[in-house]
């Protein structure tokens, strides 16, 4: 997953989840104050808005979310330490719950049951979302790492194969064959040895870099075509059209 896309998805998730949950789970504490004045009972409702505490609690949910995604799953779940993972997950959830209700416990005489249920529901929602997102993210990273290992393995095997073939020995042998063919008066054989030498030089040396000049690629194709044409006689009705433009 592209890093920028992942960050954008996270931002959209938090904006939407905070906005929607604020509308659904807005909680107020309603208290009834009963006073008796002049022999008459007077009731007055006192409404305490808990919206500000909800946003304070979002800080702990946010930290819990990325604790699961960035630490618990990569370090313990990925390494199959499931017991440690579950224990740390439960402890983290309890700690987040305690930190969210502690300020209200200190400032209020009691906590509203509706607010406690809201805290538990939202804590469960963010925990389950973090687990789903973290496990999927972990699987994608494992597959990407496996692809990198496969690529490195192939590169290592190719380098090993090249190291087992001594280039100097091959080129010296080709030069000897070229000298023999020229003394024997066989121009087609000489041309074939020359083209083969150019192709081997390209495969052994020019492909070692990350970037290969297009001109060298074209020269390799031309050598390959010339080498293949040696298989046919001049009177054979074979025509190969190979045009290069823009180089």
XYZ file of C-alpha atoms in Angstrom:
247
model
C 0.000 0.000 0.000
C 1.357 3.388 -0.990
C 2.374 5.442 2.046
C 0.512 8.589 0.988
C -2.682 6.639 0.263
C -2.466 4.891 3.644
C -2.103 8.225 5.471
C -5.041 9.701 3.535
C -7.240 6.701 4.390
C -6.352 7.052 8.084
C -7.212 10.764 8.085
C -10.562 10.163 6.376
C -11.354 7.333 8.814
C -10.754 9.471 11.890
C -12.644 12.488 10.553
C -15.665 10.389 9.605
C -15.646 8.223 12.734
C -15.379 11.189 15.097
C -18.091 13.118 13.259
C -20.539 10.212 13.076
C -19.940 8.945 16.613
C -20.354 12.454 18.022
C -23.810 12.678 16.474
C -24.864 9.165 17.525
C -23.347 8.890 20.973
C -23.668 12.432 22.319
C -24.396 11.959 26.026
C -25.662 14.391 28.614
C -26.118 13.796 32.351
C -29.497 14.988 33.556
C -29.834 15.604 37.295
C -33.011 16.632 39.097
C -32.539 19.187 41.858
C -35.473 19.184 44.267
C -35.902 22.135 46.609
C -38.726 23.091 48.966
C -39.545 26.765 49.170
C -42.472 28.165 51.120
C -43.948 24.721 51.437
C -43.805 24.075 47.695
C -41.630 21.448 46.045
C -39.561 22.859 43.185
C -37.844 20.536 40.718
C -35.073 21.750 38.447
C -33.212 19.736 35.818
C -29.440 20.228 35.650
C -27.972 19.065 32.326
C -24.261 18.386 32.157
C -22.799 18.207 28.627
C -20.156 15.486 28.292
C -19.096 16.324 24.741
C -15.771 17.782 25.864
C -14.967 14.600 27.786
C -15.837 12.548 24.739
C -13.151 14.343 22.721
C -10.651 13.915 25.565
C -11.450 10.206 25.524
C -10.741 10.132 21.770
C -7.095 10.803 22.587
C -6.859 7.489 24.455
C -8.748 5.664 21.696
C -6.379 7.154 19.127
C -3.319 6.015 21.092
C -4.840 2.568 21.656
C -5.614 2.229 17.937
C -2.052 2.866 16.781
C -0.555 0.957 19.703
C -2.332 -2.108 18.315
C -1.528 -1.378 14.660
C 2.093 -0.248 14.962
C 3.377 -2.180 17.991
C 1.317 -5.116 19.209
C 0.543 -6.696 15.832
C 3.991 -6.220 14.205
C 5.934 -7.274 17.290
C 3.820 -10.018 18.863
C 1.088 -11.135 16.442
C 3.467 -11.419 13.466
C 5.927 -13.480 15.492
C 3.105 -15.803 16.676
C 3.410 -14.708 20.333
C -0.355 -14.860 20.684
C -0.541 -15.140 24.473
C 1.559 -12.011 25.004
C -0.436 -10.290 22.279
C -3.800 -11.018 23.938
C -2.572 -10.077 27.418
C -1.095 -6.775 26.239
C -4.206 -6.049 24.188
C -6.507 -6.572 27.182
C -4.253 -4.491 29.448
C -4.144 -1.693 26.874
C -7.931 -1.667 26.568
C -8.398 -1.562 30.348
C -5.869 1.236 30.642
C -7.577 3.274 27.926
C -10.957 2.718 29.617
C -9.604 3.757 33.005
C -7.922 6.889 31.640
C -11.142 7.937 29.910
C -13.457 7.616 32.906
C -10.964 8.756 35.551
C -11.485 12.529 35.031
C -15.262 12.148 35.309
C -14.884 9.936 38.356
C -12.833 12.637 40.023
C -15.133 15.501 39.043
C -18.529 13.842 39.321
C -20.175 12.030 42.190
C -21.144 9.192 39.862
C -20.968 8.184 36.261
C -24.002 7.891 34.044
C -24.650 4.273 32.920
C -25.407 5.547 29.420
C -22.020 7.265 29.239
C -20.233 4.134 30.481
C -21.982 2.024 27.852
C -21.003 4.577 25.209
C -17.373 4.391 26.262
C -17.404 0.579 26.144
C -19.092 0.480 22.714
C -16.678 2.980 21.167
C -13.684 1.298 22.768
C -14.785 -2.027 21.291
C -15.362 -0.430 17.879
C -11.901 1.152 17.651
C -10.210 -1.962 19.004
C -11.885 -4.265 16.468
C -11.173 -1.800 13.648
C -7.528 -1.572 14.691
C -7.232 -5.371 14.763
C -8.766 -5.720 11.284
C -6.690 -2.928 9.792
C -3.499 -4.046 11.523
C -3.809 -7.684 10.441
C -4.521 -6.715 6.807
C -1.623 -4.249 6.874
C 0.639 -6.904 8.353
C -0.336 -9.404 5.632
C 0.374 -6.888 2.869
C 3.787 -6.137 4.376
C 4.570 -9.876 4.600
C 3.684 -10.400 0.944
C 5.733 -7.380 -0.097
C 8.692 -8.621 1.951
C 8.368 -12.066 0.359
C 8.460 -10.473 -3.102
C 11.594 -8.532 -2.176
C 13.249 -11.723 -0.909
C 12.313 -13.564 -4.107
C 13.776 -10.776 -6.236
C 16.973 -10.704 -4.199
C 17.246 -14.480 -4.408
C 16.946 -14.403 -8.191
C 19.531 -11.630 -8.411
C 21.894 -13.600 -6.168
C 21.456 -16.758 -8.252
C 22.104 -14.800 -11.441
C 25.243 -13.247 -9.988
C 26.416 -16.683 -8.840
C 25.844 -18.103 -12.310
C 27.766 -15.268 -13.877
C 30.622 -15.683 -11.419
C 30.893 -19.375 -12.310
C 31.488 -18.487 -15.946
C 34.829 -16.788 -16.364
C 34.213 -13.978 -18.876
C 37.886 -13.665 -19.775
C 38.058 -17.344 -20.668
C 35.012 -17.035 -22.926
C 36.275 -13.957 -24.725
C 39.752 -15.441 -25.169
C 38.212 -18.610 -26.610
C 36.054 -16.567 -28.968
C 39.049 -14.512 -30.068
C 40.962 -17.733 -30.794
C 38.041 -19.067 -32.817
C 37.831 -15.761 -34.667
C 41.502 -15.925 -35.581
C 41.138 -19.505 -36.834
C 38.071 -18.678 -38.928
C 39.766 -15.642 -40.485
C 42.816 -17.718 -41.439
C 40.510 -20.371 -42.861
C 38.729 -17.836 -45.022
C 35.219 -18.321 -43.576
C 33.762 -14.790 -43.275
C 30.328 -15.949 -42.087
C 31.842 -17.842 -39.188
C 33.959 -14.802 -38.307
C 30.895 -12.555 -38.430
C 28.956 -14.964 -36.220
C 31.738 -15.114 -33.639
C 31.931 -11.319 -33.587
C 28.169 -10.945 -33.081
C 28.163 -13.612 -30.369
C 31.050 -11.867 -28.604
C 29.146 -8.562 -28.625
C 26.044 -10.247 -27.212
C 27.977 -11.934 -24.400
C 29.698 -8.659 -23.550
C 26.288 -7.008 -23.245
C 24.818 -9.782 -21.077
C 27.832 -10.056 -18.748
C 28.868 -6.420 -18.323
C 26.186 -3.996 -19.516
C 23.331 -5.596 -17.574
C 25.074 -5.137 -14.215
C 23.689 -1.606 -13.836
C 20.163 -0.533 -12.908
C 19.800 1.394 -16.166
C 20.786 0.283 -19.653
C 21.157 2.722 -22.521
C 18.566 2.210 -25.250
C 21.359 2.342 -27.826
C 22.986 -0.731 -26.300
C 19.665 -2.581 -26.299
C 19.284 -1.835 -30.001
C 22.839 -3.024 -30.723
C 22.074 -6.281 -28.898
C 18.981 -6.845 -31.052
C 20.943 -6.107 -34.205
C 23.619 -8.624 -33.201
C 20.948 -11.226 -32.440
C 19.273 -10.720 -35.824
C 22.624 -10.888 -37.647
C 23.518 -14.090 -35.795
C 20.199 -15.694 -36.691
C 20.535 -14.706 -40.337
C 23.701 -16.798 -40.617
C 21.484 -19.873 -40.520
C 20.075 -19.079 -43.938
C 21.637 -18.929 -47.373
C 21.634 -15.769 -49.434
C 19.200 -17.267 -51.959
C 16.594 -18.013 -49.260
C 13.530 -15.798 -49.577
C 13.748 -14.241 -46.103
C 13.435 -10.552 -45.348
C 13.737 -8.944 -41.936
C 12.793 -5.303 -41.487
C 14.271 -3.668 -38.401
C 14.092 0.116 -38.226
C 15.213 2.386 -35.412
C 13.995 5.943 -35.065
C 14.692 8.699 -32.584
C 18.081 7.467 -31.341
